[in-house]
XYZ file of C-alpha atoms in Angstrom:
670
model
C 30.085 -23.894 -1.605
C 27.841 -24.769 -4.550
C 30.707 -25.230 -7.000
C 32.677 -27.930 -5.114
C 32.059 -31.627 -5.448
C 30.032 -33.730 -3.016
C 33.042 -34.856 -0.929
C 34.383 -31.358 -0.453
C 30.856 -30.201 0.309
C 30.519 -32.702 3.156
C 33.900 -31.674 4.577
C 32.846 -28.034 4.424
C 29.623 -28.840 6.287
C 31.627 -30.515 9.067
C 33.915 -27.488 9.375
C 30.921 -25.144 9.511
C 29.256 -27.328 12.120
C 32.341 -27.330 14.377
C 32.825 -23.595 13.901
C 29.203 -22.980 14.768
C 29.514 -24.963 18.019
C 32.578 -22.924 18.992
C 30.690 -19.714 18.308
C 27.801 -20.897 20.482
C 30.169 -21.263 23.412
C 30.923 -17.556 23.248
C 27.533 -16.182 22.324
C 25.121 -17.904 24.723
C 23.268 -14.863 25.975
C 21.889 -16.561 29.060
C 25.316 -17.514 30.387
C 26.040 -14.037 31.701
C 29.785 -14.438 30.949
C 30.981 -11.511 28.862
C 34.556 -11.779 27.604
C 36.146 -9.375 25.156
C 35.538 -11.924 22.415
C 31.846 -12.108 23.346
C 31.525 -8.325 23.243
C 33.280 -8.188 19.872
C 31.118 -10.959 18.444
C 27.900 -9.298 19.670
C 29.042 -5.943 18.218
C 29.645 -7.628 14.867
C 26.171 -9.119 15.120
C 24.579 -5.708 15.585
C 26.561 -4.324 12.649
C 25.393 -7.205 10.462
C 21.765 -6.748 11.562
C 21.740 -3.005 10.889
C 23.512 -3.524 7.561
C 20.934 -6.072 6.428
C 18.152 -3.681 7.439
C 19.681 -0.873 5.417
C 20.246 -3.229 2.489
C 16.536 -4.127 2.476
C 15.609 -0.437 2.652
C 17.850 0.435 -0.302
C 16.596 -2.605 -2.225
C 12.882 -1.694 -2.062
C 13.653 1.985 -2.713
C 15.590 0.983 -5.848
C 12.729 -1.219 -7.045
C 10.273 1.642 -6.509
C 12.455 4.038 -8.492
C 13.126 1.534 -11.280
C 9.469 0.617 -11.622
C 8.121 4.181 -11.901
C 11.179 6.320 -12.742
C 9.831 8.272 -9.790
C 12.564 10.909 -9.816
C 11.811 11.944 -13.404
C 8.000 12.054 -13.646
C 5.676 14.987 -13.013
C 4.253 15.740 -9.594
C 0.738 14.768 -10.688
C 2.068 11.426 -11.983
C 3.822 10.839 -8.662
C 0.553 11.425 -6.845
C -1.403 9.189 -9.233
C 1.111 6.412 -8.467
C -0.336 6.331 -4.930
C -3.142 4.027 -6.008
C -6.526 3.537 -4.290
C -6.501 4.144 -0.523
C -2.771 4.941 -0.592
C -3.598 8.206 -2.336
C -6.252 9.020 0.259
C -3.805 8.620 3.142
C -1.052 10.569 1.404
C -3.479 13.440 0.759
C -3.701 14.095 4.510
C 0.077 14.375 4.742
C -0.109 16.850 1.877
C -2.944 18.672 3.651
C -0.849 19.034 6.825
C 1.996 20.563 4.814
C -0.271 23.055 3.017
C -2.038 24.252 6.179
C -1.023 27.779 7.333
C -0.020 26.359 10.718
C 0.247 23.016 12.492
C -2.688 23.939 14.738
C -4.916 24.769 11.787
C -3.875 21.604 9.994
C -4.917 19.526 12.987
C -8.174 21.476 13.260
C -8.974 20.782 9.597
C -8.406 17.059 10.126
C -10.583 16.988 13.233
C -13.415 18.828 11.446
C -13.108 17.662 7.828
C -15.896 18.340 5.332
C -13.975 17.623 2.111
C -13.552 13.849 2.357
C -17.258 12.980 2.429
C -19.728 15.398 0.881
C -22.461 16.857 3.118
C -20.746 15.412 6.195
C -18.232 16.706 8.712
C -16.063 13.940 10.148
C -13.147 13.662 12.545
C -10.452 12.009 10.438
C -8.239 11.277 13.443
C -11.142 9.342 14.929
C -12.247 7.605 11.736
C -8.900 6.701 10.161
C -5.437 5.650 11.279
C -3.533 8.667 9.954
C -1.452 9.747 12.946
C 1.631 8.733 10.963
C 0.781 11.276 8.250
C 0.203 13.925 10.925
C 3.515 13.092 12.599
C 5.472 13.215 9.325
C 3.747 16.454 8.312
C 4.723 18.115 11.597
C 8.233 16.663 11.432
C 8.831 17.906 7.885
C 7.685 21.401 8.833
C 9.987 21.735 11.839
C 13.113 20.050 10.454
C 15.509 22.145 8.316
C 15.286 19.795 5.324
C 12.870 21.599 2.983
C 15.696 23.008 0.877
C 17.128 19.680 -0.226
C 14.411 17.044 0.314
C 10.996 17.164 -1.335
C 7.982 16.281 0.839
C 7.128 13.180 -1.193
C 10.646 11.787 -0.771
C 10.599 12.451 2.965
C 7.386 10.421 3.108
C 8.419 7.419 0.993
C 11.922 7.240 2.474
C 10.390 7.073 5.956
C 8.217 4.129 4.901
C 11.171 2.384 3.247
C 13.251 2.990 6.393
C 10.636 1.114 8.396
C 11.544 -1.943 6.328
C 14.989 -1.678 7.889
C 13.306 -1.681 11.308
C 11.283 -4.725 10.251
C 14.359 -6.723 9.227
C 16.269 -5.722 12.371
C 13.323 -6.814 14.550
C 13.205 -10.214 12.820
C 16.996 -10.396 13.167
C 16.707 -9.887 16.945
C 13.902 -12.458 17.280
C 15.903 -15.158 15.531
C 19.037 -14.226 17.486
C 17.159 -14.546 20.793
C 15.676 -17.920 19.832
C 18.888 -19.505 18.580
C 21.499 -17.737 20.700
C 23.498 -16.700 17.632
C 23.277 -13.706 15.321
C 24.065 -16.060 12.445
C 20.368 -16.972 12.583
C 19.524 -13.270 12.363
C 21.757 -12.882 9.321
C 20.037 -15.819 7.628
C 16.675 -14.267 8.519
C 17.594 -10.986 6.829
C 18.867 -12.736 3.710
C 15.737 -14.863 3.444
C 13.486 -11.842 3.953
C 15.152 -10.006 1.061
C 15.238 -13.026 -1.257
C 11.535 -13.684 -0.640
C 10.576 -10.038 -1.077
C 7.601 -10.890 -3.320
C 5.983 -12.772 -0.442
C 7.285 -10.802 2.561
C 6.349 -7.247 1.568
C 4.666 -5.183 -1.140
C 5.881 -1.819 0.107
C 7.549 -0.869 -3.187
C 4.198 -0.444 -4.964
C 1.809 0.215 -2.031
C 3.872 2.742 -0.107
C 1.106 4.306 2.015
C -0.745 1.103 2.861
C -1.374 0.880 6.611
C 0.297 -2.520 6.973
C 3.608 -1.073 5.759
C 3.570 1.267 8.752
C 2.340 -1.229 11.333
C 4.083 -4.534 10.587
C 7.580 -3.277 11.552
C 6.185 -2.369 14.988
C 4.429 -5.739 15.168
C 7.777 -7.427 14.516
C 9.336 -5.334 17.300
C 6.537 -6.441 19.618
C 7.197 -10.113 18.776
C 10.901 -9.596 19.512
C 9.976 -8.027 22.869
C 7.629 -10.929 23.723
C 10.351 -13.423 22.798
C 12.798 -11.625 25.078
C 10.238 -11.390 27.891
C 9.579 -15.142 27.801
C 13.259 -16.073 27.971
C 14.242 -17.935 31.158
C 16.252 -16.306 33.966
C 15.306 -12.742 33.058
C 15.897 -10.310 35.942
C 12.965 -8.220 37.283
C 14.417 -4.930 36.044
C 14.958 -6.484 32.609
C 11.351 -7.698 32.575
C 10.068 -4.189 33.310
C 12.162 -2.629 30.550
C 11.046 -5.251 28.045
C 7.393 -4.795 29.034
C 7.616 -1.049 28.405
C 9.246 -1.654 25.025
C 6.508 -4.176 24.261
C 3.837 -1.618 25.183
C 5.352 1.095 22.961
C 5.659 -1.306 20.018
C 2.078 -2.535 20.492
C 0.800 1.041 20.778
C 2.486 2.082 17.522
C 1.217 -1.067 15.810
C -2.376 -0.439 16.916
C -2.257 3.268 16.109
C -1.151 2.742 12.506
C -3.522 -0.011 11.270
C -7.282 -0.324 11.580
C -7.132 -4.135 11.605
C -5.033 -4.190 14.784
C -7.845 -5.616 16.920
C -8.159 -8.777 14.825
C -4.391 -9.387 14.921
C -4.309 -8.892 18.688
C -7.226 -11.305 19.014
C -5.156 -14.039 17.346
C -2.239 -13.145 19.601
C -4.502 -13.305 22.671
C -5.545 -16.824 21.616
C -1.864 -17.789 21.381
C -1.238 -16.521 24.920
C -4.332 -18.365 26.128
C -3.040 -21.603 24.556
C 0.351 -21.182 26.251
C -1.443 -20.641 29.534
C -3.558 -23.773 29.080
C -0.416 -25.817 28.389
C 1.304 -24.352 31.495
C 4.196 -23.135 29.366
C 4.128 -19.625 30.868
C 3.358 -18.379 34.344
C 0.167 -16.655 35.465
C 2.146 -13.463 36.020
C 3.434 -13.520 32.451
C -0.058 -14.117 31.060
C -1.414 -11.190 33.085
C 1.358 -8.849 31.955
C 0.956 -9.783 28.299
C -2.805 -9.211 28.419
C -2.327 -5.897 30.274
C 0.002 -4.709 27.510
C -2.648 -5.518 24.904
C -5.498 -3.906 26.821
C -3.545 -0.772 27.773
C -2.385 -0.312 24.176
C -5.915 -0.615 22.797
C -7.301 1.769 25.417
C -4.534 4.283 24.660
C -5.400 4.145 20.958
C -9.074 4.480 21.889
C -8.271 7.759 23.654
C -5.996 9.021 20.870
C -8.722 8.265 18.322
C -11.266 10.342 20.215
C -13.020 7.376 21.878
C -13.584 5.366 18.705
C -16.237 2.814 19.655
C -14.909 0.274 17.139
C -11.787 -0.096 19.304
C -13.634 -0.223 22.608
C -15.861 -3.006 21.306
C -13.079 -4.989 19.652
C -13.073 -8.757 20.104
C -9.574 -8.531 21.503
C -11.028 -6.668 24.495
C -14.315 -8.437 24.962
C -17.035 -10.301 23.106
C -19.585 -9.022 25.605
C -18.797 -5.311 25.182
C -19.124 -5.624 21.355
C -22.586 -6.944 21.732
C -23.586 -4.353 24.280
C -22.528 -1.420 22.110
C -24.287 -2.795 18.983
C -21.325 -1.788 16.831
C -21.785 -1.613 13.047
C -18.469 -0.144 11.861
C -16.725 -3.502 11.483
C -19.733 -5.706 10.709
C -18.537 -6.082 7.107
C -15.525 -8.030 8.399
C -17.790 -10.562 10.091
C -19.988 -10.768 6.987
C -16.862 -11.475 4.954
C -15.781 -14.249 7.342
C -19.257 -15.810 7.352
C -19.503 -15.726 3.554
C -15.953 -17.021 3.062
C -16.674 -20.136 5.085
C -20.217 -20.577 3.762
C -21.865 -19.543 7.021
C -23.891 -16.650 5.648
C -25.532 -15.192 2.514
C -23.297 -14.871 -0.527
C -25.160 -11.929 -2.076
C -24.133 -9.355 0.526
C -22.532 -6.507 -1.433
C -19.859 -5.547 1.119
C -18.773 -9.140 1.726
C -18.709 -9.861 -2.018
C -16.418 -6.884 -2.660
C -13.832 -8.554 -0.434
C -14.455 -12.120 -1.567
C -13.953 -11.231 -5.223
C -10.588 -9.529 -4.640
C -7.548 -11.727 -5.184
C -5.887 -10.383 -2.021
C -8.684 -11.868 0.097
C -8.696 -15.239 -1.631
C -6.826 -18.391 -0.659
C -3.035 -18.345 -0.657
C -1.858 -19.330 -4.184
C 0.073 -22.565 -4.421
C 2.918 -20.917 -6.349
C 3.790 -19.102 -3.099
C 5.248 -22.366 -1.784
C 7.248 -22.860 -4.984
C 8.859 -19.438 -4.492
C 9.566 -20.112 -0.809
C 11.101 -23.477 -1.686
C 13.183 -21.878 -4.444
C 15.017 -19.747 -1.865
C 15.514 -22.711 0.496
C 13.155 -21.219 3.084
C 10.314 -23.738 3.005
C 12.356 -26.877 3.756
C 14.084 -25.830 7.002
C 10.884 -24.073 8.083
C 8.872 -27.280 7.847
C 11.615 -29.244 9.594
C 11.785 -26.658 12.400
C 8.016 -26.742 12.672
C 7.569 -30.494 12.795
C 10.623 -32.499 13.856
C 11.407 -31.072 17.333
C 7.718 -31.127 18.268
C 7.501 -34.815 17.304
C 10.680 -35.477 19.269
C 9.297 -33.832 22.420
C 5.988 -35.662 21.966
C 7.633 -39.062 21.505
C 9.973 -38.626 24.486
C 7.093 -37.588 26.718
C 5.038 -40.587 25.577
C 7.957 -42.907 26.376
C 8.433 -41.324 29.789
C 4.719 -41.558 30.447
C 4.684 -45.268 29.529
C 7.692 -46.016 31.724
C 6.046 -44.256 34.660
C 2.817 -46.164 34.077
C 4.545 -49.547 34.442
C 6.499 -48.380 37.502
C 9.934 -48.286 35.822
C 11.497 -44.864 36.442
C 14.820 -44.276 34.777
C 17.725 -45.592 36.811
C 19.627 -43.005 38.826
C 17.265 -40.206 37.906
C 14.334 -40.782 40.197
C 10.871 -40.035 38.832
C 10.694 -39.430 35.063
C 9.799 -35.827 34.284
C 8.230 -34.684 30.998
C 10.296 -32.581 28.626
C 8.858 -29.086 28.159
C 9.489 -26.657 25.364
C 11.039 -23.270 26.126
C 8.361 -20.604 26.563
C 9.880 -18.237 23.969
C 10.159 -21.055 21.411
C 6.625 -22.221 22.183
C 5.228 -18.718 21.629
C 6.955 -18.343 18.267
C 5.877 -21.837 17.253
C 2.209 -21.065 17.955
C 2.597 -17.642 16.358
C 3.814 -19.083 13.073
C 1.119 -21.800 13.137
C -1.789 -19.437 13.878
C -0.757 -16.777 11.403
C 0.176 -19.417 8.850
C -3.394 -20.719 8.973
C -4.638 -17.135 8.634
C -2.439 -16.635 5.560
C -3.643 -19.866 3.957
C -7.232 -18.653 4.219
C -6.630 -15.020 3.170
C -3.725 -14.171 0.875
C -3.378 -10.582 2.122
C -2.548 -11.908 5.588
C 0.547 -13.719 4.315
C 2.625 -10.618 5.037
C 1.945 -11.233 8.740
C 3.337 -14.751 8.367
C 6.181 -14.860 5.858
C 8.477 -12.400 7.662
C 8.211 -14.331 10.914
C 8.567 -17.526 8.891
C 12.081 -16.378 7.919
C 13.023 -15.817 11.580
C 11.604 -19.138 12.767
C 13.248 -21.158 9.989
C 16.588 -19.432 10.659
C 16.279 -20.387 14.331
C 15.868 -23.999 13.242
C 18.906 -23.886 10.962
C 21.202 -22.070 13.394
C 19.867 -23.496 16.641
C 21.673 -26.379 18.307
C 18.831 -28.837 17.854
C 18.454 -28.816 14.064
C 21.807 -27.625 12.743
C 22.908 -30.956 11.300
C 19.463 -31.907 10.026
C 18.861 -28.648 8.186
C 22.308 -28.642 6.570
C 21.670 -32.123 5.227
C 18.455 -30.894 3.614
C 20.440 -28.415 1.514
C 21.596 -31.365 -0.596
C 18.359 -31.023 -2.598
C 18.515 -29.910 -6.271
C 21.475 -27.543 -6.801
C 19.667 -25.721 -9.613
C 16.928 -24.758 -7.171
C 19.484 -23.240 -4.824
C 20.842 -20.719 -7.274
C 17.870 -19.821 -9.423
C 16.857 -16.886 -7.221
C 20.127 -14.996 -7.807
C 19.603 -14.150 -11.522
C 16.027 -13.163 -10.694
C 17.264 -10.777 -7.999
C 19.721 -9.156 -10.381
C 17.036 -8.900 -13.081
C 14.715 -7.061 -10.701
C 17.394 -4.522 -9.842
C 18.412 -3.959 -13.467
C 14.917 -3.764 -14.973
C 13.963 -0.132 -15.624
C 10.389 1.038 -16.230
C 8.499 4.303 -16.254
C 5.130 5.353 -14.872
C 2.707 5.822 -17.782
C -0.978 6.597 -17.323
C -1.854 9.469 -19.702
C -5.629 9.068 -19.392
C -5.590 9.512 -15.624
C -3.141 12.415 -15.883
C -5.456 14.079 -18.425
C -8.448 13.570 -16.117
C -6.691 15.021 -13.067
C -5.416 17.988 -15.057
C -8.910 18.711 -16.387
C -10.487 18.483 -12.926
C -7.858 20.820 -11.445
C -8.266 23.449 -14.150
C -11.916 23.216 -15.231
C -13.973 22.528 -12.108
C -14.668 24.612 -8.971
C -12.480 23.856 -5.970
C -15.541 22.975 -3.898
C -17.007 20.657 -6.552
C -18.143 17.250 -5.297
C -17.200 14.141 -7.293
C -18.811 10.702 -7.304
C -17.317 7.503 -8.724
C -15.378 4.423 -7.726
C -13.599 4.416 -4.369
C -10.191 3.815 -5.924
C -10.423 6.674 -8.404
C -11.877 9.145 -5.915
C -8.910 8.635 -3.569
C -6.651 9.805 -6.398
C -8.930 12.772 -7.141
C -8.716 13.811 -3.473
C -4.921 13.642 -3.530
C -4.278 15.238 -6.920
C -7.006 17.896 -7.009
C -8.284 18.380 -3.465
C -11.921 18.104 -4.594
C -14.677 16.879 -2.274
C -15.707 13.204 -2.504
C -18.929 11.305 -2.014
C -17.130 8.108 -0.941
C -13.614 6.724 -0.531
C -11.731 3.418 0.096
C -11.518 3.622 3.911
C -14.404 1.206 4.358
C -14.630 1.018 8.170
C -17.874 3.000 8.523
C -21.364 1.620 7.989
C -22.891 4.871 6.636
C -20.027 5.228 4.142
C -20.444 1.637 2.974
C -24.134 2.245 2.345
C -23.408 5.463 0.464
C -20.807 3.639 -1.647
C -23.359 1.002 -2.559
C -25.782 3.758 -3.527
C -23.223 5.633 -5.647
C -22.215 2.398 -7.395
C -25.727 2.185 -8.840
C -24.199 4.089 -11.784
C -22.942 0.640 -12.872
C -26.261 -1.132 -12.207
C -29.571 -1.410 -14.066
C -31.194 1.844 -12.936
C -33.222 4.631 -14.485
C -31.580 8.037 -15.019
C -34.017 9.595 -12.562
C -33.072 7.102 -9.837
C -29.323 7.573 -10.372
C -29.682 11.352 -10.493
C -31.638 11.324 -7.238
C -29.026 9.157 -5.488
C -26.133 11.335 -6.627
C -27.867 14.607 -5.770
C -28.721 13.291 -2.320
C -25.039 12.491 -1.818
C -24.235 16.068 -2.875
C -22.455 15.194 -6.111
C -21.859 17.802 -8.811
C -19.916 15.506 -11.149
C -19.816 11.742 -11.658
C -16.866 9.887 -13.190
C -17.546 6.560 -14.911
C -14.814 4.131 -15.933
C -15.002 1.786 -18.903
C -12.749 -0.635 -17.025
C -15.592 -1.139 -14.510
C -18.582 -0.832 -16.833
C -17.122 -3.428 -19.243
C -14.960 -5.255 -16.714
C -13.138 -8.401 -17.810
C -10.573 -8.764 -15.017
C -12.912 -10.872 -12.886
C -15.068 -13.756 -13.987
C -18.847 -13.740 -14.107
C -20.235 -13.334 -10.612
C -17.312 -11.271 -9.351
C -17.492 -8.258 -11.659
C -18.735 -5.153 -9.875
C -21.796 -4.989 -12.117
C -22.595 -8.608 -11.203
C -22.342 -7.872 -7.482
C -24.745 -4.974 -7.925
C -27.148 -7.088 -9.964
C -27.174 -9.791 -7.298
C -27.672 -7.259 -4.495
C -30.548 -5.685 -6.458
C -32.126 -9.054 -7.294
C -31.402 -8.832 -11.037
C -30.180 -11.479 -13.468
C -26.479 -11.104 -14.329
C -25.177 -10.352 -17.825
C -23.786 -13.012 -20.122
C -24.192 -16.764 -20.405
C -24.316 -18.722 -17.203
C -26.594 -19.877 -14.411
C -28.695 -17.559 -12.274
C -30.559 -18.188 -9.045
C -34.255 -18.854 -9.714
C -35.452 -15.894 -7.638
C -33.545 -13.328 -9.746
C -35.556 -11.279 -12.258
C -34.798 -9.302 -15.399
C -34.101 -5.623 -14.738
C -36.651 -3.137 -15.981
C -33.997 -0.582 -16.980
C -30.786 -0.819 -19.026
C -27.372 -0.544 -17.385
C -26.835 3.125 -16.619
C -23.098 3.372 -17.426
C -23.800 2.065 -20.943
C -27.073 3.806 -21.734
C -25.989 7.253 -20.534
C -23.509 7.346 -23.447
C -26.353 7.168 -25.951
C -27.303 10.768 -25.090
C -30.994 9.937 -25.067
C -33.425 12.697 -24.004
C -34.050 11.111 -20.605
C -30.312 11.217 -19.889
C -29.362 14.588 -21.384
C -32.124 16.198 -19.337
C -30.265 15.235 -16.161
C -26.612 14.658 -17.181
C -24.252 16.683 -19.368
C -21.053 15.104 -20.641
C -18.178 17.499 -19.895
C -15.105 15.299 -20.363
C -14.149 12.002 -21.915
C -11.131 10.060 -23.078
C -10.433 6.399 -23.762
C -10.877 5.457 -20.101
C -13.061 8.000 -18.305
C -16.395 9.729 -18.892
C -17.319 12.692 -16.689
C -20.892 13.973 -16.469
C -22.128 17.088 -14.747
C -25.420 16.733 -12.922
C -28.123 19.144 -14.006
C -30.290 20.653 -11.327
C -33.346 18.454 -11.049
C -36.561 19.019 -9.216
C -35.899 20.694 -5.888
C -36.290 18.362 -2.921
C -38.483 19.066 0.044
C -36.709 20.524 3.044
C -37.313 17.465 5.216
C -35.976 14.943 2.686
C -33.145 12.812 3.946
C -30.476 10.681 2.381
C -32.050 7.397 1.229
C -31.597 4.364 3.412
C -30.337 1.033 2.141
C -31.959 -0.240 -1.013
C -34.251 -3.195 -0.521
C -32.136 -6.287 0.095
C -33.624 -9.143 -1.901
C -31.183 -11.750 -0.674
C -32.480 -14.849 1.065
């Protein structure tokens, strides 16, 4: 198509347009007329949808293998490749496999004392790890141990969910447009925009990679439920499918309540505009509430779920919940509604994933021809409906109803189209404000744009837009081939050396302190006990993390030693990449966040708030390396390489029996 001249191109467009209209005559799902050609065409559609899903699965699996040479590296290197919280989650899958029995594995997760030192926690209540439990049980009972390693069973399951994701988007676009050609375009766009639609190839265990496929299935079920002329038995079946998809989505991601809140606002808007019936509104809300309550029960009555905003603002105030208060602090700080020195909020604000959506995202989306039809689908039909309704309203106002038609009636949008329109708008705004949320938007963006291209209303208009810059249309193809042909290998010798040393030279019950990201890897690779970890949805853990991070602040050796001993630490690991951080600018380095939270002036040239003061002690992570008497009396260096420094805590003065873990350090923010 791209190689012919302009005249031939226009003729081809006309042929495609006529062919598409013929296809629509056979594949209008609401017509109820099923000929052998309709059945054949629908069967082909399902084959195409499943094939595109499998293609996406194979694509991300190939990228993962090419990037790490996963099949050829050591087991410890494979485990190190599960970075930050991904390693923490994978460690529980590993724990389920190593348990003598399934019952004992579950018991160890319910009463865990190895994740947080000096505490026993119920991991099934605290974290969303039912997927690891399910896979661990499944691997044990299936006869696959002889030819499939546990790690491959895990990552292949996650990659297979990408196939589910694409198929769900395929169905949504098919339902909206009435043709599986829209679904095919959706799948192609999803794969071509892989950088912006998923990051599963390098964050395998991340909770969103488990939950978003089920969220896409839920959207497909809602779209089907809102279609006109659906029979009662069909409505019941779709509602049950919607409930199961919502349940799986909520059970696999801790941020489910905030996503459902946005969805509840969408339903409320549709209700206010009288685009859906009261019965439909009630059923949709009941699905949300019943799913959240089911997860609440499965997570041993987790109060964070019961007090979620998606259920009720009033309940969350009554329970005085603190587990998710850091999310609200982040929102307040992001929009300038609260203090900017809060440590927890600053940790999020300074991460690129929680910043504004980069502008180059739109360049990439335009380069694959996704952005143009998406914007047209988003804007043009809505303006058309608005203008027609204004004209009809004006004609009614002057007493001139249209001849032969009686009273002029306003044109309403289909309920399923209206839901998907509001969905893409609401989650698009969420993605613009927080980059990490773009993965909730871009996949659905593919489905909605494909509906616009393959739907009756915008077929001609969207094809005409393809006349833009031919070079833009083909530039993604070499990039796709380059990604598949580029071979790399995992290489992190310093971390491998650290994990090997910990496994061989420290007691199995030793407790380690350090950064959240590193400790998750230590838990996975060595099984040692941690003082803190990246699953940040607990107020006591957040406070302990802030205390432990004083190793990178201006503190005396006695103060740091006391904090670490109170947390139960035997060893502390310090990283040069944090102590001398250059990745972030001044004000966003971890040491700067600690200085601000402690009321100290930040390092380096630049402005400081007038109420900040000079610290009375040097920075601990730097001064401990001098081996001064005050430091060697409390800390003994037992390991070091170019990246890590490990110190063993000497036994200090014995604490009184009634001493407790210190509360939050004095907050000097104003």
